XYZ file of C-alpha atoms in Angstrom:
155
model
C 3.611 -15.325 -6.351
C 3.676 -18.776 -4.773
C 1.330 -17.234 -2.199
C -1.206 -16.295 -4.872
C -4.689 -17.823 -4.515
C -7.625 -17.526 -6.900
C -9.853 -16.784 -3.908
C -7.771 -13.775 -2.781
C -9.244 -10.321 -3.424
C -7.648 -8.162 -6.119
C -7.686 -4.376 -5.714
C -6.295 -1.419 -7.670
C -4.871 2.081 -7.358
C -5.087 4.517 -10.277
C -2.136 6.874 -9.853
C -1.525 10.455 -10.900
C 1.817 12.252 -10.766
C 1.376 16.025 -10.523
C -2.246 15.523 -11.677
C -1.245 13.560 -14.818
C -2.365 9.935 -15.234
C 0.512 7.575 -14.480
C -1.217 4.193 -14.688
C -2.791 1.486 -12.570
C -1.325 -0.733 -9.858
C -3.179 -4.029 -9.380
C -2.603 -5.855 -6.089
C -3.557 -9.258 -4.681
C -4.204 -9.485 -0.931
C -3.226 -12.476 1.236
C -6.551 -13.069 3.012
C -5.539 -16.704 3.609
C -2.537 -15.607 5.722
C -3.452 -12.223 7.257
C -7.248 -11.871 6.968
C -7.650 -8.790 9.214
C -4.805 -6.852 7.591
C -5.927 -7.767 4.063
C -9.540 -6.842 4.851
C -8.457 -3.458 6.207
C -6.581 -2.682 2.986
C -9.433 -4.003 0.799
C -12.029 -1.902 2.640
C -9.835 1.210 2.410
C -9.545 0.587 -1.358
C -13.318 0.307 -1.769
C -14.159 3.102 0.690
C -16.991 0.951 2.073
C -16.691 2.527 5.538
C -17.041 6.068 4.171
C -13.275 6.708 4.089
C -10.296 5.241 2.306
C -7.287 5.673 0.066
C -9.011 7.638 -2.737
C -7.325 11.058 -3.126
C -4.572 10.189 -0.631
C -0.891 10.643 -1.462
C 2.399 8.761 -1.288
C 4.129 10.816 1.403
C 7.449 8.954 1.721
C 9.527 7.453 -1.092
C 13.053 6.124 -0.705
C 14.456 4.990 -4.086
C 15.281 1.262 -4.322
C 13.640 0.676 -0.932
C 9.990 1.668 -0.553
C 7.028 3.821 -1.501
C 4.829 4.704 1.457
C 1.316 6.103 1.382
C -2.042 5.461 2.916
C -2.060 8.002 5.721
C -5.684 8.943 5.138
C -5.826 10.973 8.346
C -2.843 13.335 8.042
C -1.254 12.609 4.629
C 2.240 12.664 6.164
C 2.798 9.307 7.889
C 1.798 10.422 11.382
C -1.823 9.276 11.174
C -3.191 5.853 11.953
C -6.717 5.136 10.797
C -8.096 1.703 9.990
C -11.496 0.086 9.606
C -10.956 -1.220 13.152
C -10.620 2.288 14.625
C -7.051 3.537 15.041
C -4.028 1.332 14.760
C -4.405 -2.454 15.130
C -2.129 -5.294 16.189
C 0.355 -6.867 13.780
C -1.225 -10.096 12.592
C 1.605 -12.328 11.338
C 5.186 -12.082 10.102
C 4.927 -15.316 8.116
C 5.652 -13.658 4.749
C 9.077 -12.026 4.458
C 10.226 -9.054 2.405
C 11.905 -11.119 -0.301
C 11.777 -8.657 -3.187
C 10.089 -5.667 -4.791
C 6.329 -5.385 -5.126
C 5.332 -6.671 -1.700
C 2.703 -4.749 0.256
C 3.292 -4.232 3.956
C 1.821 -2.201 6.782
C 3.906 0.683 8.041
C 4.777 1.246 11.662
C 7.525 3.126 13.463
C 10.014 0.226 13.506
C 13.419 0.555 11.838
C 13.681 -2.660 9.795
C 11.140 -4.568 7.723
C 11.117 -8.263 8.641
C 9.320 -9.110 11.899
C 8.152 -5.503 12.166
C 5.956 -4.915 9.089
C 3.184 -7.333 8.141
C 3.341 -8.350 4.465
C -0.251 -8.683 3.259
C -0.098 -8.805 -0.541
C 1.831 -8.166 -3.715
C 1.690 -6.114 -6.898
C 0.148 -8.364 -9.542
C 0.367 -5.812 -12.354
C 1.738 -2.279 -12.624
C 5.288 -2.662 -11.316
C 6.254 -0.174 -14.042
C 4.082 2.402 -12.230
C 5.618 1.429 -8.868
C 9.131 1.847 -10.291
C 8.168 5.264 -11.705
C 6.893 6.325 -8.282
C 10.100 5.007 -6.716
C 12.184 7.254 -8.960
C 10.429 10.313 -7.488
C 11.839 9.879 -3.998
C 14.922 11.033 -2.144
C 17.175 9.761 0.658
C 15.156 11.804 3.165
C 11.958 10.240 1.789
C 10.349 13.455 0.537
C 8.766 12.931 -2.904
C 9.885 15.324 -5.643
C 6.359 15.372 -7.153
C 2.822 14.858 -5.843
C 1.812 11.210 -6.277
C -1.912 10.682 -5.676
C -4.230 7.678 -5.607
C -6.840 9.264 -7.888
C -9.110 6.213 -7.757
C -9.109 2.799 -6.151
C -11.365 -0.173 -5.636
C -11.785 -3.922 -5.913
C -11.532 -5.842 -9.183
C -12.355 -9.312 -7.835
């Protein structure tokens, strides 16, 4: 939270678990550190390019490690679609994975630091994140369908 700035955009995901409302996750994006990465996530939350995270799923969940979603192309982690076309270059590894609630871009690398760009954090709704995290398995396959039913920008 030391990286929090009043000028940073704040976005949200409304989550359903097996089509039942599970709550809202509110996230702040680090535009002052990784402007391209943060803008990609913000635009995918708002759907301003005609596509985005709305109605996409969390396809990989490993308890006590991570919840992965956002594959708007294939819904299984194999797709790579951004507002810049396909995949785009990692911007900065300045922010480390120091605890739960950090947002980072997925790629095919094995470890987190120096391989996944941290671009924001969960400002509110960690209870929802923890609930999602409980629905994973060692192989990453979720035990229920977790969907971003709505998303957008708050400020």
